mmCIF file of C-alpha atoms and ligand atoms in Angstrom:
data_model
loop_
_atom_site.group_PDB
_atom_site.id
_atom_site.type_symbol
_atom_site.label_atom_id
_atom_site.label_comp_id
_atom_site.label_asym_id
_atom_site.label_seq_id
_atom_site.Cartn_x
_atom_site.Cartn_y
_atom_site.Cartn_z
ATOM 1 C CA UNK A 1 37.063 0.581 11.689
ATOM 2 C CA UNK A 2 37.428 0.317 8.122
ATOM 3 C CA UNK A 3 40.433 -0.226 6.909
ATOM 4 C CA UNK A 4 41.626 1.520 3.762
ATOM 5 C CA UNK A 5 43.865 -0.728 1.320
ATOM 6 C CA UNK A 6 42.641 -0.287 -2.004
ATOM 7 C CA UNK A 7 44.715 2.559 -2.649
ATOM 8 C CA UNK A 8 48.003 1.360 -1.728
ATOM 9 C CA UNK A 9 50.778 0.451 -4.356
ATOM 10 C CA UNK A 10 50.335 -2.825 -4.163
ATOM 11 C CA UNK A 11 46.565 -3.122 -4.733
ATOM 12 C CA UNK A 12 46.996 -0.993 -7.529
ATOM 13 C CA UNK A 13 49.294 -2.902 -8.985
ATOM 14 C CA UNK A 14 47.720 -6.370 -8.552
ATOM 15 C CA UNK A 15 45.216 -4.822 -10.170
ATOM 16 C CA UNK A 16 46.511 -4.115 -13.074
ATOM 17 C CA UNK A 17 48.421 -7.360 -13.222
ATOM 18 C CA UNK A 18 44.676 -8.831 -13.182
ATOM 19 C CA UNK A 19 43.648 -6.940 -16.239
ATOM 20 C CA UNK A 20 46.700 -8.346 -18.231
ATOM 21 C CA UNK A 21 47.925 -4.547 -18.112
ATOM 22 C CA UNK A 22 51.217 -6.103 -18.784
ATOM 23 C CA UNK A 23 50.590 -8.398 -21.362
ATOM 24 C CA UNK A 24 50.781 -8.384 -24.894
ATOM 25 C CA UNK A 25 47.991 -10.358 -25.914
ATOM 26 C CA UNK A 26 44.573 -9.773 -25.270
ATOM 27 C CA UNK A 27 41.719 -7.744 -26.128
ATOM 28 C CA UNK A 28 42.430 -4.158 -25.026
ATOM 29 C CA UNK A 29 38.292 -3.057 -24.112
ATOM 30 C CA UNK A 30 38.178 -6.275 -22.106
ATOM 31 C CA UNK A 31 41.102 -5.057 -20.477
ATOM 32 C CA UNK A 32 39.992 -1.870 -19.412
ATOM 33 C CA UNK A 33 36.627 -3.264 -18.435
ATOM 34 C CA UNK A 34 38.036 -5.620 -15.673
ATOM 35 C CA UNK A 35 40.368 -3.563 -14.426
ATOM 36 C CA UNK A 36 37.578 -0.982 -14.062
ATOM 37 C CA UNK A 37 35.013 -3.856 -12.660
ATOM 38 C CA UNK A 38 37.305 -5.452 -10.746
ATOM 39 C CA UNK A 39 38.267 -2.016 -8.764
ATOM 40 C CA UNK A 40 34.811 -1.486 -8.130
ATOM 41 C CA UNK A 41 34.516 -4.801 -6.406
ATOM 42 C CA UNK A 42 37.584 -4.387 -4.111
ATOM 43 C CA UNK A 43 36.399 -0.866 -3.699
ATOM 44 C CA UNK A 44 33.076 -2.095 -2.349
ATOM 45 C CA UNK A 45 34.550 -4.528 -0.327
ATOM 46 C CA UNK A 46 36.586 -1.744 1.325
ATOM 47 C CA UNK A 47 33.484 0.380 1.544
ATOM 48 C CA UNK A 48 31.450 -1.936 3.650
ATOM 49 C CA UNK A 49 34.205 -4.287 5.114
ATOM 50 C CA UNK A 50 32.650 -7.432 3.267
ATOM 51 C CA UNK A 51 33.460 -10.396 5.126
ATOM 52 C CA UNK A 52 35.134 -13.322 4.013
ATOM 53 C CA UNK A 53 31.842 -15.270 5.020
ATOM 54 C CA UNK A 54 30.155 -13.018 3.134
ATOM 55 C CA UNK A 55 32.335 -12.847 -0.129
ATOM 56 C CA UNK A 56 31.928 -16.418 -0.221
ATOM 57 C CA UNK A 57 28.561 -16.670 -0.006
ATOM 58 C CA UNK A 58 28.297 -14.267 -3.184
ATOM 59 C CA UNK A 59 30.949 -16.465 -4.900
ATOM 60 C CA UNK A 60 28.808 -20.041 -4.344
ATOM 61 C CA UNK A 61 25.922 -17.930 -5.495
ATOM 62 C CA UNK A 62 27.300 -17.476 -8.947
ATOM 63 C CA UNK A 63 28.300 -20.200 -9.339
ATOM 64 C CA UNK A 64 24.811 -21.416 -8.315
ATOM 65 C CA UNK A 65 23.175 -19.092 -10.740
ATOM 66 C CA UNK A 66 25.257 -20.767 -13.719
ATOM 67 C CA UNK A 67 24.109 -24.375 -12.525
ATOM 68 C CA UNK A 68 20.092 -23.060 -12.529
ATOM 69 C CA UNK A 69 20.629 -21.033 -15.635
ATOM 70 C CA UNK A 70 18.969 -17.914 -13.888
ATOM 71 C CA UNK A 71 21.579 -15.235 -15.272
ATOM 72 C CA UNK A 72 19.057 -13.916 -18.015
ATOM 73 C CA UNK A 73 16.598 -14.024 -15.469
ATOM 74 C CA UNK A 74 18.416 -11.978 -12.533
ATOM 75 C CA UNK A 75 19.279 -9.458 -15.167
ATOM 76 C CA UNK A 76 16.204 -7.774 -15.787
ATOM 77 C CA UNK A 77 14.935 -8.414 -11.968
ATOM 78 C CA UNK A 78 17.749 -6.304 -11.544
ATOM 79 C CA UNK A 79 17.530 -3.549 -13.800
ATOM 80 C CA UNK A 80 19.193 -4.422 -16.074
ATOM 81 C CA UNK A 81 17.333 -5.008 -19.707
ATOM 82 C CA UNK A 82 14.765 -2.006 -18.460
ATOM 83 C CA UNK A 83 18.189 -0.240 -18.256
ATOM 84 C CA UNK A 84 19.442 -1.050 -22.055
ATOM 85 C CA UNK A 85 16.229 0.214 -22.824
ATOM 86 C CA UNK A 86 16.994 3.286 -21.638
ATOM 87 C CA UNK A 87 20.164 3.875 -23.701
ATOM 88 C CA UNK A 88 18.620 2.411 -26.843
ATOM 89 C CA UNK A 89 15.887 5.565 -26.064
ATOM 90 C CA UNK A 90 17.829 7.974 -25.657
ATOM 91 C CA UNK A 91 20.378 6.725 -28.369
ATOM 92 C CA UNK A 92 17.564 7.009 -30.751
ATOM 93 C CA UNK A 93 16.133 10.108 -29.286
ATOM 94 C CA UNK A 94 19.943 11.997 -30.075
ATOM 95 C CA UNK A 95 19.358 9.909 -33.389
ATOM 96 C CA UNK A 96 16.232 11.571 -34.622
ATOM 97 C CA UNK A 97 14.916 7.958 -34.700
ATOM 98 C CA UNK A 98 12.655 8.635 -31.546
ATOM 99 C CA UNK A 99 8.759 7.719 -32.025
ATOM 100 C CA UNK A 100 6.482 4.879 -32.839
ATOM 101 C CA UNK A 101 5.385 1.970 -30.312
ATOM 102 C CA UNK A 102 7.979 2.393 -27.400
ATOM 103 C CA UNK A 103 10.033 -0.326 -27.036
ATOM 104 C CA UNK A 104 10.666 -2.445 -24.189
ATOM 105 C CA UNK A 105 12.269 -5.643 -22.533
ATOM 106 C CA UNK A 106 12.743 -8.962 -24.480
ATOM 107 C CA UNK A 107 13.229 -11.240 -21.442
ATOM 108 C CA UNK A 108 14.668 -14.525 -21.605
ATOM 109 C CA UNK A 109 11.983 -16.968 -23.420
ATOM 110 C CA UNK A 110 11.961 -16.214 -26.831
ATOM 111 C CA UNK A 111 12.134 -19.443 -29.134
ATOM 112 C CA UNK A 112 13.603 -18.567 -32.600
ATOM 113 C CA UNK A 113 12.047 -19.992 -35.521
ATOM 114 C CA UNK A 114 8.220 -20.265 -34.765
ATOM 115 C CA UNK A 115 5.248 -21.252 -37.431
ATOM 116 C CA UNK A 116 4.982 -18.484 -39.959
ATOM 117 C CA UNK A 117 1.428 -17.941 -40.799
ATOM 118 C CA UNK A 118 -0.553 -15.502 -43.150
ATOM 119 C CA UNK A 119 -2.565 -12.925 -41.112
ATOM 120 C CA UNK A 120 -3.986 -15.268 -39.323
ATOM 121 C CA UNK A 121 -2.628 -18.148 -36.542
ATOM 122 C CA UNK A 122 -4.277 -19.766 -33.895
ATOM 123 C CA UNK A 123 -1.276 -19.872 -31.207
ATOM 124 C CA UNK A 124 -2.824 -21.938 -28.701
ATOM 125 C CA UNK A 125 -2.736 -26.231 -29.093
ATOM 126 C CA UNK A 126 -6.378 -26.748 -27.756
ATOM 127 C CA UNK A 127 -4.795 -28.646 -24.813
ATOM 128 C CA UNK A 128 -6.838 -26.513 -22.042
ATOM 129 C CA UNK A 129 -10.154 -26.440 -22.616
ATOM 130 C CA UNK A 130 -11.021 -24.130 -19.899
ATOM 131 C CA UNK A 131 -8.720 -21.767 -21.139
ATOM 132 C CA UNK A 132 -10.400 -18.501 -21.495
ATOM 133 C CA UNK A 133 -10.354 -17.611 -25.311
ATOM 134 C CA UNK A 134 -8.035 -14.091 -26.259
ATOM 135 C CA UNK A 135 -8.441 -12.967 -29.669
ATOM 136 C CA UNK A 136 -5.121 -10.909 -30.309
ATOM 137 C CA UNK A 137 -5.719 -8.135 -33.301
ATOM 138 C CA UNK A 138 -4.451 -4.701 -34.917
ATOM 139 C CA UNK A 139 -2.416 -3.492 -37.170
ATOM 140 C CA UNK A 140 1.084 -2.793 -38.441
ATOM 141 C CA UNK A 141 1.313 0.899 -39.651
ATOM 142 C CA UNK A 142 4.108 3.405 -40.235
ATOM 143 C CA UNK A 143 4.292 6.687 -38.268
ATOM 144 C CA UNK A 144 2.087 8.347 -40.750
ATOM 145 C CA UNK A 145 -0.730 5.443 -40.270
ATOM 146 C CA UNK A 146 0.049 4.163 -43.382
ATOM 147 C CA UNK A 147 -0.838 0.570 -43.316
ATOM 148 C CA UNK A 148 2.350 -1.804 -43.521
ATOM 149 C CA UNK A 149 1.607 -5.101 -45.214
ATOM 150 C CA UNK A 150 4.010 -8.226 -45.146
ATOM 151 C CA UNK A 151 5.165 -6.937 -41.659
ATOM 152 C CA UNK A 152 6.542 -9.636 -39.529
ATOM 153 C CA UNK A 153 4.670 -10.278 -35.798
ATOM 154 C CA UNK A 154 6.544 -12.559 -33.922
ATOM 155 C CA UNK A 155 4.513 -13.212 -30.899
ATOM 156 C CA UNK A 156 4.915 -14.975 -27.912
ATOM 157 C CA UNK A 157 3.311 -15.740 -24.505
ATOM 158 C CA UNK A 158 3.453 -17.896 -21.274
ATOM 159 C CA UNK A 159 0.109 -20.488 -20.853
ATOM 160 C CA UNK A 160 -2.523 -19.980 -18.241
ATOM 161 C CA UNK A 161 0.086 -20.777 -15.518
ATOM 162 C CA UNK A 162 2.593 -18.775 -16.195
ATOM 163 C CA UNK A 163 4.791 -20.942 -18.376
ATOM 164 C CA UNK A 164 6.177 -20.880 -21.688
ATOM 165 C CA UNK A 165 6.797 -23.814 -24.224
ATOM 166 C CA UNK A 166 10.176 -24.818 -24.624
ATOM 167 C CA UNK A 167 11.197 -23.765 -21.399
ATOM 168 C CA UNK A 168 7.992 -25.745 -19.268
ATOM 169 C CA UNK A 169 9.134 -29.173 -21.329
ATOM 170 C CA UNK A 170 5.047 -30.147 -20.557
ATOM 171 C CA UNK A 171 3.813 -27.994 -23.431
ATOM 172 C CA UNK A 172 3.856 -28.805 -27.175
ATOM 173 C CA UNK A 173 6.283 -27.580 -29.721
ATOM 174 C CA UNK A 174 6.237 -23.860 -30.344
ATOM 175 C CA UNK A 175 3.217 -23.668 -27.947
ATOM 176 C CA UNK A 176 2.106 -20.212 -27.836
ATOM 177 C CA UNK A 177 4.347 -18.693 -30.318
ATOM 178 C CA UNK A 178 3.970 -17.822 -33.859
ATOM 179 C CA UNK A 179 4.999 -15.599 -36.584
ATOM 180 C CA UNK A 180 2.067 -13.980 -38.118
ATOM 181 C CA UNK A 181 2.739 -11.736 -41.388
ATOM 182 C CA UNK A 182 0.226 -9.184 -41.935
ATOM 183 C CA UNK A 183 -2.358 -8.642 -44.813
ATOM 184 C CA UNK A 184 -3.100 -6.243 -47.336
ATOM 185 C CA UNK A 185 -4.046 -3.149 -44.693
ATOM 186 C CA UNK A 186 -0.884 -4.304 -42.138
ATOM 187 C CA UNK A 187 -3.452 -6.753 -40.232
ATOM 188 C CA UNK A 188 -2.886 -9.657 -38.022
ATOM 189 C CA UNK A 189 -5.198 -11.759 -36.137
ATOM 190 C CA UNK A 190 -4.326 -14.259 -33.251
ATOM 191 C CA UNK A 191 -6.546 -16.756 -31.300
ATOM 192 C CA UNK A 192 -4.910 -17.818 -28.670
ATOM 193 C CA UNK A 193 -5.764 -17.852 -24.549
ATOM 194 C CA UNK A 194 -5.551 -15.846 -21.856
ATOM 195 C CA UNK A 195 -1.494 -15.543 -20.128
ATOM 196 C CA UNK A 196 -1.263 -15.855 -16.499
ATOM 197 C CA UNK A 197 1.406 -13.736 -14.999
ATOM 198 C CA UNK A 198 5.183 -15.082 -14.426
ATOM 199 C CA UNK A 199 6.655 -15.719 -11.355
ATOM 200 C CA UNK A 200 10.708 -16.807 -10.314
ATOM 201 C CA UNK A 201 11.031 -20.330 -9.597
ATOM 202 C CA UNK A 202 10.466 -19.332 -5.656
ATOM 203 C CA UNK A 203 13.518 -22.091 -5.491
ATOM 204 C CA UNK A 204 15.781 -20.455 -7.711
ATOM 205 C CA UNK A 205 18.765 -17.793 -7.398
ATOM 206 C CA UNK A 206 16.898 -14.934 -8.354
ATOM 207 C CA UNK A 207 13.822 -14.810 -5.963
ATOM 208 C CA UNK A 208 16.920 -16.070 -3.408
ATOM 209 C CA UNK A 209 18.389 -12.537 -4.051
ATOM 210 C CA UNK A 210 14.825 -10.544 -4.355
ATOM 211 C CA UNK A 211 13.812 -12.194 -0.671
ATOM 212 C CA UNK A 212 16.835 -10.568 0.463
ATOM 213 C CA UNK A 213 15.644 -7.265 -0.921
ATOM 214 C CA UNK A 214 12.487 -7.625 0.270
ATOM 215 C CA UNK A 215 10.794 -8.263 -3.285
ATOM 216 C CA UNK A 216 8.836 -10.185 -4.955
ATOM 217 C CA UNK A 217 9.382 -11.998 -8.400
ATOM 218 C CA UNK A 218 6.127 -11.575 -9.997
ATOM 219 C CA UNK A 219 5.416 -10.387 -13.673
ATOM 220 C CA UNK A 220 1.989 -9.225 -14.931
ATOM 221 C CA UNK A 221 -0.015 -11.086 -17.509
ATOM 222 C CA UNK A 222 1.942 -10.038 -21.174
ATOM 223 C CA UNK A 223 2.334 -11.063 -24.520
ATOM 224 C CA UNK A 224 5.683 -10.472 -26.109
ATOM 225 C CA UNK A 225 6.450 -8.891 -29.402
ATOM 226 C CA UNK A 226 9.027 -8.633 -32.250
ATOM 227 C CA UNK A 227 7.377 -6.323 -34.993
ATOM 228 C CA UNK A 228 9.241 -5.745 -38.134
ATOM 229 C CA UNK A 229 9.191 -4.835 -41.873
ATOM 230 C CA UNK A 230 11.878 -3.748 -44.241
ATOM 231 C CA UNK A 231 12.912 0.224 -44.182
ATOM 232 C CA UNK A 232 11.743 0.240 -40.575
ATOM 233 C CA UNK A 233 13.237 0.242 -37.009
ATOM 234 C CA UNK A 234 12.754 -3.209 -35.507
ATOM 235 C CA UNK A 235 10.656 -3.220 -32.656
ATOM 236 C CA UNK A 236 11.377 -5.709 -29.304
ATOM 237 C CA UNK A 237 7.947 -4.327 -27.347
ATOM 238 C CA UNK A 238 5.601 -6.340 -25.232
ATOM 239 C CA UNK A 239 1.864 -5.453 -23.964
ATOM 240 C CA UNK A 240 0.329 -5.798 -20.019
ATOM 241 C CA UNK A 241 -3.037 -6.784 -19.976
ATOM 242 C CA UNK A 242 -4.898 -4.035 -17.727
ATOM 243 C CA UNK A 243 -6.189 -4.858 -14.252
ATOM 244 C CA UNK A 244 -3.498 -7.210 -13.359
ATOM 245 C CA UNK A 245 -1.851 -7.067 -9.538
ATOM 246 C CA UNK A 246 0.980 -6.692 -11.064
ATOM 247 C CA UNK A 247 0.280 -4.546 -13.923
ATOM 248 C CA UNK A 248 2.526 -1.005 -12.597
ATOM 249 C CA UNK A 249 4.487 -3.257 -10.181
ATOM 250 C CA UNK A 250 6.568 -5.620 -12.793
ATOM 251 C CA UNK A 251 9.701 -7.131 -11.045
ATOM 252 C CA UNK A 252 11.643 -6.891 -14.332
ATOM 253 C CA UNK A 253 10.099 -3.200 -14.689
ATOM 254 C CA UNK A 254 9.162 -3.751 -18.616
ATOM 255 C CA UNK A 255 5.572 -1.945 -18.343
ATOM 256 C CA UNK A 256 4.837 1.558 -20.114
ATOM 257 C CA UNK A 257 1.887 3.362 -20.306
ATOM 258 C CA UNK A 258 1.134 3.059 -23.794
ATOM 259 C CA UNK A 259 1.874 -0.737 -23.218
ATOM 260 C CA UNK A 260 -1.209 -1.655 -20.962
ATOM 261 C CA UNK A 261 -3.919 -3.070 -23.058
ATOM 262 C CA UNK A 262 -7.962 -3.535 -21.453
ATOM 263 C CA UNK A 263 -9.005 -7.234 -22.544
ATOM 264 C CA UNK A 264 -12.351 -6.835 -23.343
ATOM 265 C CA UNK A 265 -14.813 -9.583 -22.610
ATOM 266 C CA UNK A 266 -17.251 -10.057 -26.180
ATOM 267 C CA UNK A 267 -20.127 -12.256 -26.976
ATOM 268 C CA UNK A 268 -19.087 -12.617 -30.640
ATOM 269 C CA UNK A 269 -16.037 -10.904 -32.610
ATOM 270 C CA UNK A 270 -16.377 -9.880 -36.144
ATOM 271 C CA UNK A 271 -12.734 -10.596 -36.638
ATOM 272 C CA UNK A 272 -12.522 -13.634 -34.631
ATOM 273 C CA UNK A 273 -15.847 -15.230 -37.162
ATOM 274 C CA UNK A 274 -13.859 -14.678 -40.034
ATOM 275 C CA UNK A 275 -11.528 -16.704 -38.955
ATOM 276 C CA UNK A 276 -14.062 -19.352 -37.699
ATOM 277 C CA UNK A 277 -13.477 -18.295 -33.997
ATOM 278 C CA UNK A 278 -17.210 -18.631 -32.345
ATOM 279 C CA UNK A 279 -18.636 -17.991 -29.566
ATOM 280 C CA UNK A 280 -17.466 -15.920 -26.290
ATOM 281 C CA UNK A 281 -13.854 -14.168 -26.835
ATOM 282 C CA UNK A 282 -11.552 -11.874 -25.064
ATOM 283 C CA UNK A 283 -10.507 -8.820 -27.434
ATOM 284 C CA UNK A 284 -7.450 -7.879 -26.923
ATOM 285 C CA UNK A 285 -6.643 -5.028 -29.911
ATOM 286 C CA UNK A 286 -3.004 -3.461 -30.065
ATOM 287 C CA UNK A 287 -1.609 -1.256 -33.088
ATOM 288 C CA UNK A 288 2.224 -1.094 -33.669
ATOM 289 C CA UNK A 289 3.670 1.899 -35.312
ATOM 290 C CA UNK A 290 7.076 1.390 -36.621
ATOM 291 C CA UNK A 291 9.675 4.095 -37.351
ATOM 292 C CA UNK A 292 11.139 4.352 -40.841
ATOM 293 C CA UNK A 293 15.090 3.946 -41.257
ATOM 294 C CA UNK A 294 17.430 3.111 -44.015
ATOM 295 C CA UNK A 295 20.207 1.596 -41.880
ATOM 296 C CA UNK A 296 20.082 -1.990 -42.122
ATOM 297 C CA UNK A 297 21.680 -2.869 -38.526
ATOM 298 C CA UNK A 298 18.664 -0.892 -37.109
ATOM 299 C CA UNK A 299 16.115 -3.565 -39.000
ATOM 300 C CA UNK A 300 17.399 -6.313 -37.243
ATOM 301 C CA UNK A 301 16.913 -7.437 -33.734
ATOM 302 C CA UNK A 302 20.565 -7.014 -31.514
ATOM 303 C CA UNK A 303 22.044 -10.390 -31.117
ATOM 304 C CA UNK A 304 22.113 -12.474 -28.642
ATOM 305 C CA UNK A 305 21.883 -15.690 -27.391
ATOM 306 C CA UNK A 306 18.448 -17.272 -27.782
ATOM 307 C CA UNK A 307 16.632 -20.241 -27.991
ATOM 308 C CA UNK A 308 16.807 -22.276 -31.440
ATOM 309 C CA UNK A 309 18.306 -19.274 -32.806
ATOM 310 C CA UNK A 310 20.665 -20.982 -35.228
ATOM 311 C CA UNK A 311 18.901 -23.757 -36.181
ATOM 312 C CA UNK A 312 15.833 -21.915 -37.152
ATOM 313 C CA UNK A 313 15.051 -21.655 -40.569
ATOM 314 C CA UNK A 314 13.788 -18.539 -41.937
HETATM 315 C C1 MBD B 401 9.235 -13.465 -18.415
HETATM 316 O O1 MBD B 401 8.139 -13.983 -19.012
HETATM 317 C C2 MBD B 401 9.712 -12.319 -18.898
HETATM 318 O O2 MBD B 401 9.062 -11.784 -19.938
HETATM 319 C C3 MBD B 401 10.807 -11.705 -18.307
HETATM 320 C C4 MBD B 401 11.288 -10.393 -18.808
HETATM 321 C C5 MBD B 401 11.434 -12.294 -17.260
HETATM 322 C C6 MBD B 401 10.973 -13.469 -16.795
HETATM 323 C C7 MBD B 401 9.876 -14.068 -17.359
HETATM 324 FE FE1 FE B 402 7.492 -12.995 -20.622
#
């Protein structure tokens, strides 16, 4: 038998007494948002008679996902960032700002302040030399195809295990991540290797939670992007490579259609020779289109916490 308490006076009241309902101070949307949250939680608790084991249990596991540093990880597994993305859609569809290279997730490895290079970077140290060879191309345009030049690509990917520099302390500084500006015709040209896929640390809080859902915590091989260029919308976006297992079955749910890319296995690449890349590549071409916009807050990426962020120099 459930029984029903969260309607009573006195929950109610302790409820509000939690929010600071009767206090002065304060910030008033913070407020409104616990008292909101916290009803939900004693409302769920009534709903399926959590246990006091069980309450517990999800307590420690907070706190457990602080001490691993998994929160920005459990978030998208959960929904979460795949949600945002959502809003910020349909926020810009009732915006008339719809259109362009559909955003989505940024995920929790970006590293502010990478090597900014002219057209051109090679992303990869050399460290692995049985790395397969990706050569990363396209170009920056504007809806109309007109070609934007100076554009900012700020790209970044794991290794050929599934790690990212930084964040795997065994790779070299900025491994994998650069900031390429693009050329006369809105070009840019990366060497670099083939990603693997990610997957949770299968110690960690958040493949603890998916095992209980009966998941998995595997990503498909991607390559992260921030795309911008003055008078435009910036653009978080990433690309799948095709053929993956994981390619339409993401646990963070960040792949779209127009997001899944074919690498394409070459002898020699035109591109790739100019730069002095010989020899056997993988192609992997992607165009961005960016949406114009004269509102500045919409040029910049949303903040949040992130990696170097501060100290990174410009
Ligand atoms: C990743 O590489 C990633 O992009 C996301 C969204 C989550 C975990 C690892
Ligand atoms: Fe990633």
């Amino acid at each position: 038998m459930t029984i029903k308490t969260t309607h009573t006076a006195e929950v109610k009241e302790l409820l509000e007494k939690v929010a600071g309902f009767h206090m002065e101070g304060g910030n008033e949307r913070v407020k409104k948002i616990v008292h909101r949250f916290m009803s939900d939680v004693f409302q769920l608790i009534e709903d399926f008679d959590v246990t006091p084991e069980e309450f517990w249990t999800a307590v420690y596991y907070v706190g457990d996902l602080g001490k691993n540093g998994e929160a920005s990880l459990l978030a998208p597994g959960l929904g979460m960032d795949k949600y945002l993305d959502i809003r910020m859609d349909a926020q810009d569809e009732a915006a008339g700002l719809a259109g362009g290279t559909p955003r989505t997730i940024e995920g929790p490895l970006y590293v502010a302040g990478a090597p900014l290079c002219e057209s051109f970077a090679r992303l990869d140290d050399g460290t692995d030399q049985s790395d397969e060879v990706m050569l990363l191309k396209g170009q920056v345009t504007d809806e109309d195809g007109t070609p934007l030049a100076n554009a900012i690509v700020d790209v970044w990917h794991a290794d050929a295990k599934g790690g990212y520099s930084y964040f795997d302390q065994s790779q070299s500084e900025y491994n994998l991540r650069r900031r390429i500006k693009t050329d006369e015709n809105g070009r840019y040209v990366a060497r670099s290797i083939i990603p693997s896929g990610y997957g949770c640390p299968p110690e960690g809080s958040t493949q603890a939670l998916l095992n209980q859902l009966g998941r998995h915590g595997r990503r498909p091989a991607h390559i992260h992007f921030f795309i911008s260029a003055p008078g435009h919308k910036h653009l978080t976006t990433q690309i799948n490579l095709a053929g993956d297992e994981y390619t339409y079955d993401d646990f963070a749910f960040a792949t779209r259609d127009e997001l899944v890319v074919e690498a394409r296995p070459v002898e020699r690449s035109a591109e790739g020779e100019q730069y002095g890349v010989t020899g056997p590549v993988i192609e992997v071409e992607f165009d961005f289109q960016l949406v114009s916009t004269d509102k500045a807050e919409l040029q910049a990426r949303h903040e949040r916490k992130r990696a170097l962020e501060d100290a990174a120099v410009a």
